[in-house]
């Protein structure tokens, strides 16, 4: 499997940073879902990542993975540090 090109990665990061419309949930499901979010400074800006899931461990792992990937791309591209 090849690594996506940088423009594709940036599109994914930019898309992920936009407010998305909430997905309608059944009444009993909406009582279980939780919003998990992290804020960090990357690439000269502030970034907030949000994950909505019923499973806290799964949501935290998704946040960790997203942050790791964003930091990987930043490490590849940043020359001013």
mmCIF file of N, CA, C and O in Angstrom:
data_model
loop_
_atom_site.group_PDB
_atom_site.id
_atom_site.type_symbol
_atom_site.label_atom_id
_atom_site.label_comp_id
_atom_site.label_asym_id
_atom_site.label_seq_id
_atom_site.Cartn_x
_atom_site.Cartn_y
_atom_site.Cartn_z
ATOM 1 N N UNK A 1 0.853 -1.181 0.000
ATOM 2 C CA UNK A 1 0.000 0.000 0.000
ATOM 3 C C UNK A 1 0.889 1.230 0.000
ATOM 4 O O UNK A 1 1.797 1.347 0.809
ATOM 5 N N UNK A 2 0.630 2.162 -0.890
ATOM 6 C CA UNK A 2 1.460 3.357 -0.974
ATOM 7 C C UNK A 2 0.960 4.442 -0.027
ATOM 8 O O UNK A 2 -0.206 4.463 0.365
ATOM 9 N N UNK A 3 1.855 5.347 0.334
ATOM 10 C CA UNK A 3 1.516 6.470 1.202
ATOM 11 C C UNK A 3 0.813 7.522 0.372
ATOM 12 O O UNK A 3 1.272 7.838 -0.730
ATOM 13 N N UNK A 4 -0.295 8.110 0.894
ATOM 14 C CA UNK A 4 -0.992 9.149 0.127
ATOM 15 C C UNK A 4 -0.086 10.357 -0.079
ATOM 16 O O UNK A 4 0.782 10.630 0.734
ATOM 17 N N UNK A 5 -0.310 11.066 -1.169
ATOM 18 C CA UNK A 5 0.479 12.266 -1.436
ATOM 19 C C UNK A 5 0.130 13.343 -0.412
ATOM 20 O O UNK A 5 -0.933 13.321 0.207
ATOM 21 N N UNK A 6 1.015 14.302 -0.231
ATOM 22 C CA UNK A 6 0.803 15.354 0.765
ATOM 23 C C UNK A 6 -0.469 16.163 0.522
ATOM 24 O O UNK A 6 -1.185 16.445 1.470
ATOM 25 N N UNK A 7 -0.785 16.560 -0.720
ATOM 26 C CA UNK A 7 -2.042 17.303 -0.901
ATOM 27 C C UNK A 7 -3.259 16.517 -0.417
ATOM 28 O O UNK A 7 -4.163 17.078 0.175
ATOM 29 N N UNK A 8 -3.251 15.212 -0.622
ATOM 30 C CA UNK A 8 -4.366 14.385 -0.163
ATOM 31 C C UNK A 8 -4.433 14.394 1.360
ATOM 32 O O UNK A 8 -5.502 14.513 1.933
ATOM 33 N N UNK A 9 -3.277 14.280 2.010
ATOM 34 C CA UNK A 9 -3.258 14.322 3.476
ATOM 35 C C UNK A 9 -3.785 15.651 3.980
ATOM 36 O O UNK A 9 -4.543 15.703 4.939
ATOM 37 N N UNK A 10 -3.376 16.752 3.364
ATOM 38 C CA UNK A 10 -3.852 18.049 3.813
ATOM 39 C C UNK A 10 -5.352 18.207 3.595
ATOM 40 O O UNK A 10 -6.032 18.794 4.419
ATOM 41 N N UNK A 11 -5.860 17.685 2.498
ATOM 42 C CA UNK A 11 -7.306 17.725 2.273
ATOM 43 C C UNK A 11 -8.031 16.998 3.395
ATOM 44 O O UNK A 11 -9.036 17.467 3.893
ATOM 45 N N UNK A 12 -7.494 15.858 3.802
ATOM 46 C CA UNK A 12 -8.126 15.091 4.872
ATOM 47 C C UNK A 12 -8.073 15.857 6.179
ATOM 48 O O UNK A 12 -9.044 15.898 6.929
ATOM 49 N N UNK A 13 -6.954 16.506 6.471
ATOM 50 C CA UNK A 13 -6.832 17.287 7.703
ATOM 51 C C UNK A 13 -7.777 18.476 7.669
ATOM 52 O O UNK A 13 -8.480 18.753 8.633
ATOM 53 N N UNK A 14 -7.821 19.190 6.549
ATOM 54 C CA UNK A 14 -8.707 20.345 6.447
ATOM 55 C C UNK A 14 -10.165 19.929 6.549
ATOM 56 O O UNK A 14 -10.953 20.565 7.229
ATOM 57 N N UNK A 15 -10.529 18.849 5.879
ATOM 58 C CA UNK A 15 -11.910 18.374 5.947
ATOM 59 C C UNK A 15 -12.266 17.982 7.372
ATOM 60 O O UNK A 15 -13.329 18.314 7.870
ATOM 61 N N UNK A 16 -11.354 17.314 8.057
ATOM 62 C CA UNK A 16 -11.617 16.863 9.418
ATOM 63 C C UNK A 16 -11.767 18.038 10.370
ATOM 64 O O UNK A 16 -12.436 17.926 11.388
ATOM 65 N N UNK A 17 -11.169 19.186 10.047
ATOM 66 C CA UNK A 17 -11.234 20.316 10.962
ATOM 67 C C UNK A 17 -12.541 21.104 10.814
ATOM 68 O O UNK A 17 -12.852 21.939 11.644
ATOM 69 N N UNK A 18 -13.291 20.853 9.771
ATOM 70 C CA UNK A 18 -14.545 21.560 9.552
ATOM 71 C C UNK A 18 -15.659 20.960 10.410
ATOM 72 O O UNK A 18 -15.671 19.773 10.684
ATOM 73 N N UNK A 19 -16.584 21.789 10.834
ATOM 74 C CA UNK A 19 -17.727 21.297 11.593
ATOM 75 C C UNK A 19 -18.590 20.438 10.677
ATOM 76 O O UNK A 19 -18.991 20.873 9.606
ATOM 77 N N UNK A 20 -18.832 19.236 11.069
ATOM 78 C CA UNK A 20 -19.651 18.322 10.271
ATOM 79 C C UNK A 20 -21.071 18.303 10.823
ATOM 80 O O UNK A 20 -21.291 18.539 12.002
ATOM 81 N N UNK A 21 -22.008 18.037 9.961
ATOM 82 C CA UNK A 21 -23.388 17.900 10.407
ATOM 83 C C UNK A 21 -23.520 16.651 11.263
ATOM 84 O O UNK A 21 -22.984 15.605 10.903
ATOM 85 N N UNK A 22 -24.207 16.749 12.398
ATOM 86 C CA UNK A 22 -24.365 15.554 13.220
ATOM 87 C C UNK A 22 -25.197 14.495 12.498
ATOM 88 O O UNK A 22 -26.111 14.820 11.750
ATOM 89 N N UNK A 23 -24.863 13.254 12.729
ATOM 90 C CA UNK A 23 -25.612 12.142 12.145
ATOM 91 C C UNK A 23 -26.815 11.881 13.039
ATOM 92 O O UNK A 23 -26.658 11.745 14.259
ATOM 93 N N UNK A 24 -28.012 11.840 12.485
ATOM 94 C CA UNK A 24 -29.179 11.572 13.327
ATOM 95 C C UNK A 24 -29.059 10.213 14.015
ATOM 96 O O UNK A 24 -28.642 9.235 13.410
ATOM 97 N N UNK A 25 -29.400 10.154 15.277
ATOM 98 C CA UNK A 25 -29.310 8.918 16.048
ATOM 99 C C UNK A 25 -30.671 8.547 16.608
ATOM 100 O O UNK A 25 -31.523 9.403 16.819
ATOM 101 N N UNK A 26 -30.847 7.281 16.849
ATOM 102 C CA UNK A 26 -32.050 6.821 17.532
ATOM 103 C C UNK A 26 -32.048 7.402 18.945
ATOM 104 O O UNK A 26 -30.991 7.676 19.504
ATOM 105 N N UNK A 27 -33.185 7.566 19.567
ATOM 106 C CA UNK A 27 -33.276 8.156 20.900
ATOM 107 C C UNK A 27 -32.435 7.398 21.919
ATOM 108 O O UNK A 27 -31.715 7.988 22.707
ATOM 109 N N UNK A 28 -32.484 6.071 21.897
ATOM 110 C CA UNK A 28 -31.717 5.300 22.880
ATOM 111 C C UNK A 28 -30.222 5.343 22.584
ATOM 112 O O UNK A 28 -29.407 5.288 23.479
ATOM 113 N N UNK A 29 -29.817 5.489 21.303
ATOM 114 C CA UNK A 29 -28.404 5.599 20.951
ATOM 115 C C UNK A 29 -27.832 6.940 21.392
ATOM 116 O O UNK A 29 -26.704 7.015 21.836
ATOM 117 N N UNK A 30 -28.611 8.014 21.263
ATOM 118 C CA UNK A 30 -28.090 9.337 21.570
ATOM 119 C C UNK A 30 -27.748 9.480 23.044
ATOM 120 O O UNK A 30 -26.913 10.284 23.411
ATOM 121 N N UNK A 31 -28.336 8.695 23.906
ATOM 122 C CA UNK A 31 -28.032 8.752 25.324
ATOM 123 C C UNK A 31 -26.663 8.140 25.614
ATOM 124 O O UNK A 31 -26.053 8.442 26.627
ATOM 125 N N UNK A 32 -26.146 7.321 24.712
ATOM 126 C CA UNK A 32 -24.888 6.608 24.941
ATOM 127 C C UNK A 32 -23.678 7.286 24.295
ATOM 128 O O UNK A 32 -22.573 7.119 24.763
ATOM 129 N N UNK A 33 -23.873 8.017 23.224
ATOM 130 C CA UNK A 33 -22.732 8.601 22.519
ATOM 131 C C UNK A 33 -22.119 9.749 23.309
ATOM 132 O O UNK A 33 -22.812 10.458 24.031
ATOM 133 N N UNK A 34 -20.811 9.881 23.182
ATOM 134 C CA UNK A 34 -20.106 10.959 23.855
ATOM 135 C C UNK A 34 -19.161 11.636 22.880
ATOM 136 O O UNK A 34 -18.606 10.996 21.994
ATOM 137 N N UNK A 35 -18.990 12.931 23.082
ATOM 138 C CA UNK A 35 -18.040 13.704 22.295
ATOM 139 C C UNK A 35 -16.695 13.678 23.010
ATOM 140 O O UNK A 35 -16.601 13.967 24.201
ATOM 141 N N UNK A 36 -15.660 13.312 22.277
ATOM 142 C CA UNK A 36 -14.291 13.302 22.787
ATOM 143 C C UNK A 36 -13.512 14.258 21.898
ATOM 144 O O UNK A 36 -13.637 14.208 20.678
ATOM 145 N N UNK A 37 -12.720 15.151 22.504
ATOM 146 C CA UNK A 37 -11.975 16.088 21.674
ATOM 147 C C UNK A 37 -10.629 16.412 22.293
ATOM 148 O O UNK A 37 -10.434 16.261 23.496
ATOM 149 N N UNK A 38 -9.727 16.818 21.425
ATOM 150 C CA UNK A 38 -8.392 17.232 21.845
ATOM 151 C C UNK A 38 -8.024 18.488 21.071
ATOM 152 O O UNK A 38 -8.384 18.646 19.907
ATOM 153 N N UNK A 39 -7.320 19.365 21.722
ATOM 154 C CA UNK A 39 -6.809 20.582 21.107
ATOM 155 C C UNK A 39 -5.290 20.518 21.105
ATOM 156 O O UNK A 39 -4.691 20.085 22.097
ATOM 157 N N UNK A 40 -4.688 20.935 20.007
ATOM 158 C CA UNK A 40 -3.238 20.975 19.943
ATOM 159 C C UNK A 40 -2.807 22.050 18.965
ATOM 160 O O UNK A 40 -3.594 22.503 18.140
ATOM 161 N N UNK A 41 -1.567 22.468 19.099
ATOM 162 C CA UNK A 41 -0.998 23.426 18.173
ATOM 163 C C UNK A 41 -0.099 22.697 17.196
ATOM 164 O O UNK A 41 0.857 22.047 17.607
ATOM 165 N N UNK A 42 -0.428 22.771 15.928
ATOM 166 C CA UNK A 42 0.376 22.131 14.885
ATOM 167 C C UNK A 42 0.415 23.022 13.654
ATOM 168 O O UNK A 42 -0.526 23.763 13.387
ATOM 169 N N UNK A 43 1.514 22.934 12.925
ATOM 170 C CA UNK A 43 1.671 23.649 11.658
ATOM 171 C C UNK A 43 1.338 25.136 11.790
ATOM 172 O O UNK A 43 0.746 25.742 10.901
ATOM 173 N N UNK A 44 1.675 25.717 12.927
ATOM 174 C CA UNK A 44 1.468 27.144 13.132
ATOM 175 C C UNK A 44 0.033 27.550 13.395
ATOM 176 O O UNK A 44 -0.320 28.716 13.263
ATOM 177 N N UNK A 45 -0.808 26.621 13.761
ATOM 178 C CA UNK A 45 -2.208 26.957 14.027
ATOM 179 C C UNK A 45 -2.763 26.077 15.138
ATOM 180 O O UNK A 45 -2.112 25.145 15.596
ATOM 181 N N UNK A 46 -3.937 26.407 15.608
ATOM 182 C CA UNK A 46 -4.621 25.589 16.601
ATOM 183 C C UNK A 46 -5.523 24.591 15.886
ATOM 184 O O UNK A 46 -6.186 24.945 14.908
ATOM 185 N N UNK A 47 -5.539 23.387 16.400
ATOM 186 C CA UNK A 47 -6.347 22.334 15.789
ATOM 187 C C UNK A 47 -7.170 21.654 16.868
ATOM 188 O O UNK A 47 -6.666 21.354 17.950
ATOM 189 N N UNK A 48 -8.422 21.448 16.598
ATOM 190 C CA UNK A 48 -9.301 20.690 17.490
ATOM 191 C C UNK A 48 -9.790 19.462 16.729
ATOM 192 O O UNK A 48 -10.300 19.578 15.621
ATOM 193 N N UNK A 49 -9.593 18.303 17.330
ATOM 194 C CA UNK A 49 -10.049 17.052 16.731
ATOM 195 C C UNK A 49 -11.192 16.529 17.579
ATOM 196 O O UNK A 49 -11.082 16.468 18.804
ATOM 197 N N UNK A 50 -12.275 16.158 16.935
ATOM 198 C CA UNK A 50 -13.455 15.654 17.634
ATOM 199 C C UNK A 50 -13.798 14.252 17.153
ATOM 200 O O UNK A 50 -13.729 13.978 15.955
ATOM 201 N N UNK A 51 -14.175 13.400 18.088
ATOM 202 C CA UNK A 51 -14.639 12.047 17.775
ATOM 203 C C UNK A 51 -15.903 11.809 18.584
ATOM 204 O O UNK A 51 -15.941 12.100 19.788
ATOM 205 N N UNK A 52 -16.913 11.295 17.944
ATOM 206 C CA UNK A 52 -18.158 10.951 18.631
ATOM 207 C C UNK A 52 -18.298 9.439 18.569
ATOM 208 O O UNK A 52 -18.294 8.853 17.484
ATOM 209 N N UNK A 53 -18.397 8.811 19.745
ATOM 210 C CA UNK A 53 -18.505 7.350 19.777
ATOM 211 C C UNK A 53 -19.102 6.935 21.110
ATOM 212 O O UNK A 53 -19.030 7.670 22.095
ATOM 213 N N UNK A 54 -19.660 5.751 21.140
ATOM 214 C CA UNK A 54 -20.187 5.198 22.392
ATOM 215 C C UNK A 54 -19.080 4.543 23.206
ATOM 216 O O UNK A 54 -19.193 4.400 24.410
ATOM 217 N N UNK A 55 -17.998 4.152 22.557
ATOM 218 C CA UNK A 55 -16.892 3.461 23.204
ATOM 219 C C UNK A 55 -15.752 4.450 23.475
ATOM 220 O O UNK A 55 -15.064 4.893 22.560
ATOM 221 N N UNK A 56 -15.545 4.795 24.745
ATOM 222 C CA UNK A 56 -14.532 5.779 25.123
ATOM 223 C C UNK A 56 -13.137 5.338 24.714
ATOM 224 O O UNK A 56 -12.359 6.132 24.184
ATOM 225 N N UNK A 57 -12.792 4.076 24.950
ATOM 226 C CA UNK A 57 -11.457 3.584 24.583
ATOM 227 C C UNK A 57 -11.220 3.694 23.076
ATOM 228 O O UNK A 57 -10.146 4.108 22.634
ATOM 229 N N UNK A 58 -12.216 3.329 22.299
ATOM 230 C CA UNK A 58 -12.116 3.399 20.846
ATOM 231 C C UNK A 58 -11.942 4.855 20.388
ATOM 232 O O UNK A 58 -11.115 5.153 19.525
ATOM 233 N N UNK A 59 -12.689 5.759 20.990
ATOM 234 C CA UNK A 59 -12.596 7.181 20.641
ATOM 235 C C UNK A 59 -11.224 7.737 20.997
ATOM 236 O O UNK A 59 -10.618 8.475 20.210
ATOM 237 N N UNK A 60 -10.695 7.387 22.161
ATOM 238 C CA UNK A 60 -9.380 7.871 22.580
ATOM 239 C C UNK A 60 -8.282 7.323 21.668
ATOM 240 O O UNK A 60 -7.340 8.041 21.331
ATOM 241 N N UNK A 61 -8.409 6.073 21.260
ATOM 242 C CA UNK A 61 -7.434 5.495 20.325
ATOM 243 C C UNK A 61 -7.496 6.206 18.974
ATOM 244 O O UNK A 61 -6.463 6.427 18.335
ATOM 245 N N UNK A 62 -8.689 6.556 18.533
ATOM 246 C CA UNK A 62 -8.842 7.281 17.270
ATOM 247 C C UNK A 62 -8.204 8.667 17.371
ATOM 248 O O UNK A 62 -7.519 9.115 16.441
ATOM 249 N N UNK A 63 -8.395 9.340 18.495
ATOM 250 C CA UNK A 63 -7.763 10.645 18.709
ATOM 251 C C UNK A 63 -6.243 10.515 18.715
ATOM 252 O O UNK A 63 -5.538 11.314 18.095
ATOM 253 N N UNK A 64 -5.734 9.511 19.419
ATOM 254 C CA UNK A 64 -4.284 9.280 19.466
ATOM 255 C C UNK A 64 -3.720 9.046 18.071
ATOM 256 O O UNK A 64 -2.672 9.585 17.704
ATOM 257 N N UNK A 65 -4.416 8.239 17.272
ATOM 258 C CA UNK A 65 -3.963 7.933 15.916
ATOM 259 C C UNK A 65 -3.985 9.182 15.028
ATOM 260 O O UNK A 65 -3.055 9.415 14.249
ATOM 261 N N UNK A 66 -5.029 9.973 15.146
ATOM 262 C CA UNK A 66 -5.134 11.198 14.342
ATOM 263 C C UNK A 66 -4.021 12.173 14.698
ATOM 264 O O UNK A 66 -3.374 12.750 13.814
ATOM 265 N N UNK A 67 -3.756 12.335 15.983
ATOM 266 C CA UNK A 67 -2.698 13.245 16.423
ATOM 267 C C UNK A 67 -1.339 12.741 15.964
ATOM 268 O O UNK A 67 -0.502 13.520 15.487
ATOM 269 N N UNK A 68 -1.096 11.458 16.078
ATOM 270 C CA UNK A 68 0.177 10.885 15.640
ATOM 271 C C UNK A 68 0.399 11.140 14.146
ATOM 272 O O UNK A 68 1.510 11.490 13.725
ATOM 273 N N UNK A 69 -0.638 10.979 13.343
ATOM 274 C CA UNK A 69 -0.509 11.198 11.898
ATOM 275 C C UNK A 69 -0.275 12.670 11.587
ATOM 276 O O UNK A 69 0.568 13.013 10.750
ATOM 277 N N UNK A 70 -0.976 13.551 12.244
ATOM 278 C CA UNK A 70 -0.786 14.988 12.018
ATOM 279 C C UNK A 70 0.629 15.393 12.422
ATOM 280 O O UNK A 70 1.298 16.148 11.707
ATOM 281 N N UNK A 71 1.120 14.883 13.537
ATOM 282 C CA UNK A 71 2.480 15.195 13.968
ATOM 283 C C UNK A 71 3.515 14.597 13.013
ATOM 284 O O UNK A 71 4.554 15.205 12.760
ATOM 285 N N UNK A 72 3.233 13.431 12.446
ATOM 286 C CA UNK A 72 4.138 12.823 11.475
ATOM 287 C C UNK A 72 4.268 13.714 10.240
ATOM 288 O O UNK A 72 5.375 13.977 9.753
ATOM 289 N N UNK A 73 3.132 14.199 9.739
ATOM 290 C CA UNK A 73 3.150 15.065 8.568
ATOM 291 C C UNK A 73 3.861 16.384 8.912
ATOM 292 O O UNK A 73 4.674 16.884 8.128
ATOM 293 N N UNK A 74 3.589 16.920 10.078
ATOM 294 C CA UNK A 74 4.250 18.166 10.480
ATOM 295 C C UNK A 74 5.774 17.962 10.567
ATOM 296 O O UNK A 74 6.543 18.794 10.100
ATOM 297 N N UNK A 75 6.202 16.859 11.140
ATOM 298 C CA UNK A 75 7.638 16.570 11.246
ATOM 299 C C UNK A 75 8.294 16.467 9.869
ATOM 300 O O UNK A 75 9.444 16.868 9.685
ATOM 301 N N UNK A 76 7.565 15.943 8.883
ATOM 302 C CA UNK A 76 8.077 15.810 7.539
ATOM 303 C C UNK A 76 8.210 17.162 6.842
ATOM 304 O O UNK A 76 9.119 17.386 6.064
ATOM 305 N N UNK A 77 7.285 18.061 7.140
ATOM 306 C CA UNK A 77 7.195 19.285 6.371
ATOM 307 C C UNK A 77 7.794 20.519 7.057
ATOM 308 O O UNK A 77 8.160 21.464 6.389
ATOM 309 N N UNK A 78 7.848 20.527 8.370
ATOM 310 C CA UNK A 78 8.279 21.732 9.088
ATOM 311 C C UNK A 78 9.792 21.860 9.059
ATOM 312 O O UNK A 78 10.508 20.928 9.389
ATOM 313 N N UNK A 79 10.246 23.045 8.648
ATOM 314 C CA UNK A 79 11.686 23.303 8.612
ATOM 315 C C UNK A 79 12.081 24.404 9.578
ATOM 316 O O UNK A 79 13.261 24.633 9.795
ATOM 317 N N UNK A 80 11.143 25.095 10.167
ATOM 318 C CA UNK A 80 11.456 26.254 11.009
ATOM 319 C C UNK A 80 11.650 25.925 12.479
ATOM 320 O O UNK A 80 12.013 26.780 13.261
ATOM 321 N N UNK A 81 11.433 24.691 12.904
ATOM 322 C CA UNK A 81 11.599 24.366 14.333
ATOM 323 C C UNK A 81 13.050 24.291 14.720
ATOM 324 O O UNK A 81 13.934 23.899 14.120
#
